[in-house]
């Protein structure tokens, strides 16, 4: 069956930093045709209406479904936990909450709520941290399969974790291999070897994570990097002969083109050179960086090195599931270091940039012909203030206002594989 939609369409397929303004594709009155969940035609309505005369009108700005490049589903109920920076916050708030995921029923309930929350925020794909428990991955993947979402995840490796939240080198490997086997080629799911961060794993487990990565070339590597100054000092204490934090991963074979590092707030030039050379990328997490007092990501430095970037909410250190809000905070983080992030590049980071980082850019992120038809209908008049700010405004102004003032209220509808998966209850559309 062919589904057709008529709407204002906007996407940014490549980083405007590298590709220039030509990366922005905008059809003020566009048409999208979808067959079996995949885009088969996209263009100006005037050009395609003859071929597809019955298009359903979507009165809003249609952009690709957002792609959250770093988020923790077990931390959903720990969002907004008071008072600590990273290491103390983990000990006090996060590790106790994650222990509860030994219970599959608990994991099922949170996974379902979490994925529904993503859809309500217009997020259709994500790279997700579960917990150390094998069944926490099953819970997430089962719920993602039901919703047909594109989700990448993998059991957390942390043999140095606290009691009740640790594995061993052997159990970490066995469970990782079992999960890769169990979930291979199912739905729109992907696997990521996921050492929590260098401090949570022994040298032996980090080496084994590198071996797992080498043995399974289709999987990603997902971890944290250089987020917080106290964390960085602890890494330097444990690896006194490492050149820097990244080097502590590198010596175990964990810095590859398929490696996604969250944060990278405090990176020496050497790390950036090595990241660029390896093809590894960074999930920028501005909301979390602000919430935990970690600092502001240095866009200027990353751009000088041509680093691959995506955008992540990092809930529960991030304070919102909204990629619009996270994009707005990325703008503010950039400005705090005297850099500029224009709204089209911010949209790129939240869509095709994150897709490229997750190696799913050939499937999602830009609503091109051949892509899976995940998209969001944005309502630039979602609140009275947004309506006033965007009345009669040009595209850049509307997009920027949505990023600064918008959140889930501005998500009128979310479509997964061409089908409506979320409609805002009070939608005027
Ligand atoms: N570093 C290690 N674990 C975590 C985590 O759960 N959240 C964040 N923000 N950083 C981490
Ligand atoms: Zn994180």
Coordinates of C-alpha atoms and ligand atoms in Angstrom, one line a residue:
X1 CA 0.0 0.0 0.0
X2 CA 1.2 3.5 -0.9
X3 CA 0.7 6.3 1.7
X4 CA 1.1 9.9 0.6
X5 CA 1.4 13.0 2.7
X6 CA 1.4 16.7 1.6
X7 CA 3.3 19.1 4.0
X8 CA 6.1 21.5 4.4
X9 CA 9.2 19.2 4.4
X10 CA 12.6 20.0 5.9
X11 CA 15.7 17.8 6.3
X12 CA 19.5 18.3 6.6
X13 CA 21.3 15.3 5.1
X14 CA 24.9 16.3 5.7
X15 CA 26.8 18.5 8.2
X16 CA 26.4 22.1 6.9
X17 CA 29.9 22.6 8.4
X18 CA 31.3 20.4 5.7
X19 CA 28.6 20.5 3.0
X20 CA 27.5 24.1 3.2
X21 CA 23.9 25.3 2.9
X22 CA 23.3 22.9 0.1
X23 CA 22.8 20.2 2.7
X24 CA 19.4 21.7 3.6
X25 CA 16.5 20.4 1.7
X26 CA 13.2 22.3 2.0
X27 CA 10.0 21.9 0.2
X28 CA 7.6 24.6 1.4
X29 CA 4.7 22.6 -0.2
X30 CA 6.1 19.1 -0.5
X31 CA 4.8 15.5 -1.1
X32 CA 6.1 12.4 0.5
X33 CA 5.1 9.0 -0.9
X34 CA 5.7 5.8 1.2
X35 CA 5.5 2.2 0.3
X36 CA 6.0 -0.6 2.9
X37 CA 7.4 2.0 5.3
X38 CA 10.0 3.3 2.9
X39 CA 10.0 6.7 1.1
X40 CA 9.5 6.1 -2.6
X41 CA 9.1 9.7 -3.7
X42 CA 9.8 13.1 -2.2
X43 CA 9.5 16.5 -3.9
X44 CA 7.4 19.6 -4.6
X45 CA 3.7 18.9 -4.4
X46 CA 3.3 20.6 -7.8
X47 CA 5.7 18.1 -9.4
X48 CA 4.3 14.9 -7.8
X49 CA 0.6 15.6 -7.3
X50 CA -0.2 14.2 -10.8
X51 CA 1.3 10.9 -9.8
X52 CA -0.1 10.9 -6.2
X53 CA -3.3 12.9 -6.2
X54 CA -4.8 11.7 -2.9
X55 CA -2.1 13.0 -0.5
X56 CA -3.2 13.5 3.2
X57 CA -2.4 17.1 4.3
X58 CA -0.2 17.5 7.4
X59 CA -0.4 21.1 8.5
X60 CA 2.9 21.5 10.3
X61 CA 6.6 21.4 9.6
X62 CA 7.7 17.8 8.8
X63 CA 11.2 16.8 9.7
X64 CA 12.9 13.4 10.0
X65 CA 12.3 11.6 13.3
X66 CA 14.8 12.6 15.9
X67 CA 17.7 10.3 16.7
X68 CA 18.9 10.4 20.3
X69 CA 22.6 9.3 20.1
X70 CA 23.0 8.7 23.8
X71 CA 20.3 8.0 26.5
X72 CA 19.9 5.7 29.5
X73 CA 16.5 4.0 29.7
X74 CA 17.0 2.7 33.3
X75 CA 17.5 6.3 34.5
X76 CA 14.0 7.4 33.3
X77 CA 12.7 7.5 36.9
X78 CA 16.0 9.1 38.2
X79 CA 15.7 12.2 36.1
X80 CA 16.1 15.4 38.1
X81 CA 18.0 13.8 41.0
X82 CA 19.4 16.6 43.2
X83 CA 22.8 17.9 44.1
X84 CA 25.8 15.9 42.8
X85 CA 28.4 15.8 40.1
X86 CA 29.0 12.7 38.0
X87 CA 30.7 10.2 40.3
X88 CA 28.7 11.1 43.4
X89 CA 25.5 11.2 41.4
X90 CA 26.2 7.7 40.1
X91 CA 26.8 6.3 43.6
X92 CA 23.9 8.1 45.3
X93 CA 21.1 8.1 42.7
X94 CA 21.9 6.0 39.7
X95 CA 23.5 2.7 40.8
X96 CA 20.7 2.0 43.3
X97 CA 18.0 2.6 40.6
X98 CA 19.8 0.4 38.1
X99 CA 20.0 -2.5 40.5
X100 CA 16.2 -2.8 40.3
X101 CA 16.6 -4.0 36.6
X102 CA 17.5 -7.4 37.8
X103 CA 13.7 -7.8 37.8
X104 CA 12.5 -8.3 34.2
X105 CA 9.0 -7.1 35.0
X106 CA 10.4 -3.8 36.3
X107 CA 12.6 -3.5 33.2
X108 CA 9.6 -4.3 30.9
X109 CA 7.5 -1.5 32.6
X110 CA 10.3 1.1 32.3
X111 CA 11.2 0.2 28.8
X112 CA 7.6 0.6 27.6
X113 CA 7.3 4.0 29.3
X114 CA 10.7 5.1 28.0
X115 CA 9.9 4.3 24.4
X116 CA 6.5 5.9 24.6
X117 CA 8.2 9.0 26.0
X118 CA 10.6 9.0 23.0
X119 CA 7.8 8.8 20.6
X120 CA 5.9 11.6 22.3
X121 CA 9.1 13.7 21.9
X122 CA 9.4 12.8 18.2
X123 CA 12.4 10.5 18.7
X124 CA 12.1 7.4 16.5
X125 CA 15.7 6.0 16.8
X126 CA 18.2 5.9 19.7
X127 CA 21.4 4.5 21.0
X128 CA 20.5 3.4 24.5
X129 CA 22.3 2.3 27.6
X130 CA 20.4 -0.4 29.5
X131 CA 21.9 -1.9 32.7
X132 CA 24.4 -4.6 33.4
X133 CA 21.5 -7.1 33.4
X134 CA 21.1 -9.2 30.3
X135 CA 17.3 -9.1 30.6
X136 CA 17.3 -5.3 30.6
X137 CA 18.3 -5.5 27.0
X138 CA 15.6 -8.1 26.2
X139 CA 13.0 -5.8 27.8
X140 CA 14.1 -2.8 25.7
X141 CA 14.4 -4.8 22.4
X142 CA 11.0 -6.5 22.9
X143 CA 9.3 -3.1 23.5
X144 CA 11.1 -1.6 20.5
X145 CA 10.1 -4.5 18.3
X146 CA 6.4 -3.9 19.3
X147 CA 6.7 -0.2 18.3
X148 CA 8.8 -0.9 15.2
X149 CA 11.4 1.6 16.4
X150 CA 15.1 1.6 15.4
X151 CA 17.0 1.1 18.6
X152 CA 20.6 0.2 19.2
X153 CA 21.7 -1.1 22.6
X154 CA 23.8 -3.6 24.4
X155 CA 24.3 -5.0 27.9
X156 CA 26.5 -2.8 30.0
X157 CA 29.9 -4.2 30.9
X158 CA 31.0 -3.2 34.4
X159 CA 32.9 -5.9 36.3
X160 CA 34.2 -3.2 38.7
X161 CA 30.6 -2.0 39.5
X162 CA 29.1 -2.1 43.0
X163 CA 27.6 -5.2 44.5
X164 CA 24.4 -6.1 42.7
X165 CA 25.5 -4.2 39.6
X166 CA 28.5 -5.9 38.3
X167 CA 29.4 -8.8 36.0
X168 CA 32.6 -10.7 35.3
X169 CA 34.8 -10.8 32.2
X170 CA 33.3 -14.3 31.5
X171 CA 29.7 -13.5 32.2
X172 CA 30.0 -10.2 30.3
X173 CA 31.3 -12.0 27.3
X174 CA 28.8 -14.8 27.5
X175 CA 25.8 -12.5 27.9
X176 CA 27.0 -10.2 25.1
X177 CA 27.4 -13.0 22.7
X178 CA 24.0 -14.5 23.6
X179 CA 22.3 -11.2 23.1
X180 CA 24.0 -10.6 19.8
X181 CA 22.9 -14.0 18.6
X182 CA 19.4 -13.6 20.0
X183 CA 18.7 -10.2 18.5
X184 CA 20.6 -10.3 15.2
X185 CA 18.6 -9.2 12.2
X186 CA 15.4 -8.7 14.2
X187 CA 13.2 -5.7 13.4
X188 CA 15.1 -2.5 13.3
X189 CA 17.4 -3.4 16.2
X190 CA 21.2 -3.1 16.4
X191 CA 23.8 -4.1 19.0
X192 CA 26.4 -2.1 20.7
X193 CA 29.2 -3.5 22.9
X194 CA 28.8 -1.2 25.9
X195 CA 31.5 -0.8 28.6
X196 CA 30.0 1.7 31.0
X197 CA 33.2 3.8 31.2
X198 CA 36.8 3.1 31.6
X199 CA 36.6 3.3 35.4
X200 CA 33.8 0.6 35.7
X201 CA 35.8 -2.2 33.9
X202 CA 39.0 -4.0 34.7
X203 CA 41.8 -4.0 32.1
X204 CA 40.8 -7.6 31.3
X205 CA 37.2 -6.7 30.6
X206 CA 38.2 -3.7 28.5
X207 CA 40.5 -6.0 26.5
X208 CA 37.6 -8.4 26.1
X209 CA 35.3 -5.6 24.9
X210 CA 37.9 -4.8 22.2
X211 CA 38.0 -8.5 21.3
X212 CA 34.2 -8.7 21.1
X213 CA 34.2 -5.6 18.8
X214 CA 36.8 -7.2 16.5
X215 CA 34.8 -10.5 16.4
X216 CA 31.5 -8.7 15.5
X217 CA 32.2 -6.1 12.9
X218 CA 28.5 -5.2 12.6
X219 CA 28.1 -3.9 16.1
X220 CA 28.8 -0.5 17.6
X221 CA 30.9 0.4 20.6
X222 CA 29.2 2.8 23.0
X223 CA 30.6 4.4 26.1
X224 CA 31.4 7.6 28.0
X225 CA 34.5 9.8 27.5
X226 CA 36.0 12.8 29.3
X227 CA 32.8 14.1 30.8
X228 CA 33.7 15.5 34.2
X229 CA 37.0 16.8 35.7
X230 CA 36.9 14.5 38.8
X231 CA 36.2 11.5 36.5
X232 CA 39.2 12.5 34.3
X233 CA 41.5 12.8 37.3
X234 CA 40.4 9.3 38.4
X235 CA 41.2 7.9 34.9
X236 CA 44.6 9.6 35.0
X237 CA 45.2 8.0 38.4
X238 CA 44.4 4.5 37.1
X239 CA 46.2 4.8 33.8
X240 CA 49.3 7.0 34.6
X241 CA 51.0 6.1 31.4
X242 CA 48.1 6.8 29.1
X243 CA 48.5 9.9 27.0
X244 CA 44.9 10.9 27.9
X245 CA 41.4 9.5 28.6
X246 CA 40.9 8.4 25.0
X247 CA 44.2 6.6 25.1
X248 CA 42.9 4.4 28.0
X249 CA 40.2 3.1 25.6
X250 CA 42.6 3.0 22.6
X251 CA 45.0 0.5 24.1
X252 CA 42.2 -2.0 24.3
X253 CA 41.0 -1.6 20.7
X254 CA 38.0 0.5 21.6
X255 CA 38.6 3.5 19.3
X256 CA 37.2 2.6 15.9
X257 CA 34.9 4.1 13.2
X258 CA 32.0 2.3 15.0
X259 CA 32.8 3.8 18.4
X260 CA 30.4 6.3 19.9
X261 CA 31.7 8.3 22.8
X262 CA 29.2 10.3 24.9
X263 CA 30.2 13.8 26.1
X264 CA 33.9 14.5 25.2
X265 CA 33.6 17.8 27.1
X266 CA 37.3 18.0 28.1
X267 CA 39.4 16.8 25.2
X268 CA 43.1 17.5 24.7
X269 CA 44.1 18.2 21.1
X270 CA 45.7 14.8 20.9
X271 CA 42.4 13.1 21.6
X272 CA 40.7 15.1 18.8
X273 CA 43.4 14.2 16.4
X274 CA 43.1 10.6 17.2
X275 CA 39.2 10.7 17.1
X276 CA 39.4 12.2 13.6
X277 CA 42.0 9.7 12.4
X278 CA 40.1 6.7 13.8
X279 CA 36.7 7.9 12.5
X280 CA 35.1 7.5 16.0
X281 CA 32.5 10.1 16.9
X282 CA 31.0 12.0 19.8
X283 CA 27.4 12.2 21.1
X284 CA 27.2 15.8 22.4
X285 CA 25.0 15.9 25.5
X286 CA 24.4 19.6 26.4
X287 CA 21.6 19.1 28.8
X288 CA 23.4 16.5 30.9
X289 CA 26.7 18.5 30.7
X290 CA 24.9 21.4 32.3
X291 CA 22.9 19.4 34.8
X292 CA 26.0 17.6 36.3
X293 CA 28.2 20.7 36.1
X294 CA 30.4 19.0 33.6
X295 CA 31.1 22.0 31.4
X296 CA 30.2 22.9 27.8
X297 CA 31.2 20.9 24.7
X298 CA 33.8 22.7 22.6
X299 CA 32.2 22.9 19.1
X300 CA 35.1 25.1 17.9
X301 CA 37.7 22.5 18.7
X302 CA 35.6 19.6 17.3
X303 CA 35.0 21.5 14.1
X304 CA 38.7 22.4 13.7
X305 CA 39.3 18.6 13.8
X306 CA 36.4 17.7 11.6
X307 CA 34.9 15.4 14.2
X308 CA 31.8 13.3 13.6
X309 CA 29.1 14.6 15.9
X310 CA 25.6 13.6 17.0
X311 CA 23.2 14.8 19.7
X312 CA 22.1 13.0 22.8
X313 CA 19.7 13.8 25.7
X314 CA 21.6 11.5 28.1
X315 CA 18.6 11.2 30.4
X316 CA 18.7 10.8 33.4
X317 CA 21.6 13.2 33.7
X318 CA 19.9 15.0 30.8
X319 CA 16.8 16.8 32.0
X320 CA 14.5 16.3 29.0
X321 CA 13.7 13.6 26.4
X322 CA 13.1 16.4 23.9
X323 CA 15.7 16.6 21.1
X324 CA 14.3 20.1 20.3
X325 CA 15.1 21.3 23.8
X326 CA 18.5 19.5 23.6
X327 CA 19.2 21.3 20.3
X328 CA 18.4 24.6 21.9
X329 CA 20.8 23.8 24.8
X330 CA 23.5 22.9 22.3
X331 CA 23.1 26.3 20.8
X332 CA 23.5 27.9 24.2
X333 CA 26.5 25.7 25.1
X334 CA 28.2 26.7 21.8
X335 CA 27.6 30.4 22.5
X336 CA 29.0 30.1 26.0
X337 CA 32.3 29.2 24.3
X338 CA 31.8 31.9 21.6
X339 CA 30.8 29.5 18.9
X340 CA 27.7 29.5 16.8
X341 CA 25.4 26.6 16.1
X342 CA 22.8 27.6 13.5
X343 CA 19.4 25.9 13.7
X344 CA 19.9 23.9 10.5
X345 CA 23.1 22.4 11.8
X346 CA 21.4 21.7 15.2
X347 CA 18.6 19.9 13.2
X348 CA 21.3 17.9 11.4
X349 CA 22.9 16.9 14.7
X350 CA 19.5 15.7 16.0
X351 CA 18.7 13.7 12.9
X352 CA 21.2 12.7 10.1
X353 CA 24.3 13.5 12.2
X354 CA 23.2 11.1 14.9
X355 CA 22.2 8.6 12.2
X356 CA 25.7 8.8 10.7
X357 CA 27.2 8.4 14.1
X358 CA 25.2 5.2 14.7
X359 CA 25.9 3.9 11.2
X360 CA 22.2 4.0 10.3
X361 CA 22.5 7.0 8.0
X362 CA 21.6 4.9 4.9
X363 CA 18.2 4.1 6.6
X364 CA 17.0 7.1 8.6
X365 CA 17.8 10.7 9.4
X366 CA 17.1 12.6 6.1
X367 CA 13.8 11.4 4.7
X368 CA 15.4 10.7 1.3
X369 CA 14.0 8.2 -1.2
X370 CA 15.0 4.8 0.1
X371 CA 14.9 5.9 3.7
X372 CA 12.6 4.4 6.3
X373 CA 9.7 6.9 6.7
X374 CA 10.2 8.0 10.3
X375 CA 9.1 11.6 10.7
X376 CA 7.7 14.2 13.0
X377 CA 5.1 16.9 12.4
X378 CA 6.3 20.0 14.3
X379 CA 3.8 22.7 15.4
X380 CA 5.5 26.1 15.5
X381 CA 2.3 27.5 17.2
X382 CA 2.2 24.8 19.9
X383 CA 2.1 27.4 22.7
X384 CA 0.8 31.0 22.7
X385 CA 4.4 32.3 23.0
X386 CA 5.7 30.1 20.2
X387 CA 2.8 31.2 18.0
X388 CA 3.6 34.9 18.6
X389 CA 7.3 34.4 18.0
X390 CA 6.8 32.4 14.8
X391 CA 3.9 34.3 13.3
X392 CA 4.9 35.2 9.7
X393 CA 8.5 34.2 10.4
X394 CA 10.9 32.7 7.9
X395 CA 12.1 29.1 8.2
X396 CA 15.3 29.7 10.1
X397 CA 13.4 31.8 12.7
X398 CA 10.7 29.2 13.1
X399 CA 13.2 26.4 13.5
X400 CA 15.3 28.3 16.0
X401 CA 12.2 29.2 18.0
X402 CA 11.1 25.6 18.1
X403 CA 14.6 24.6 19.4
X404 CA 14.7 27.3 22.1
X405 CA 11.0 27.4 23.1
X406 CA 9.8 24.0 22.0
X407 CA 9.6 20.6 23.6
X408 CA 7.1 17.7 23.5
X409 CA 4.3 20.2 23.2
X410 CA 5.5 21.0 19.7
X411 CA 5.4 17.4 18.6
X412 CA 1.9 17.2 16.9
X413 CA 2.5 13.7 15.5
X414 CA 5.2 11.1 15.2
X415 CA 5.3 8.7 12.3
X416 CA 7.2 5.4 12.4
X417 CA 7.7 3.6 9.0
X418 CA 5.0 5.9 7.5
X419 CA 2.4 5.1 10.2
X420 CA 1.3 7.5 12.9
X421 CA 2.7 6.3 16.2
X422 CA 1.9 9.3 18.4
X423 CA -0.7 12.1 18.1
X424 CA -0.6 14.9 20.7
X425 CA -3.9 14.6 22.6
X426 CA -4.8 18.3 22.4
X427 CA -3.6 18.5 18.8
X428 CA -5.1 21.3 16.8
X429 CA -4.0 19.4 13.7
Ligands
LIG1 N1 29.6 7.8 33.1 C1 29.5 6.5 33.5 N2 28.2 6.2 33.7 C2 27.5 7.3 33.4 C3 26.1 7.5 33.4 O1 25.2 6.7 33.8 N3 25.7 8.8 33.1 C4 26.6 9.7 32.7 N4 26.2 11.0 32.3 N5 27.9 9.5 32.7 C5 28.3 8.3 33.1
LIG2 ZN1 25.4 8.7 29.6

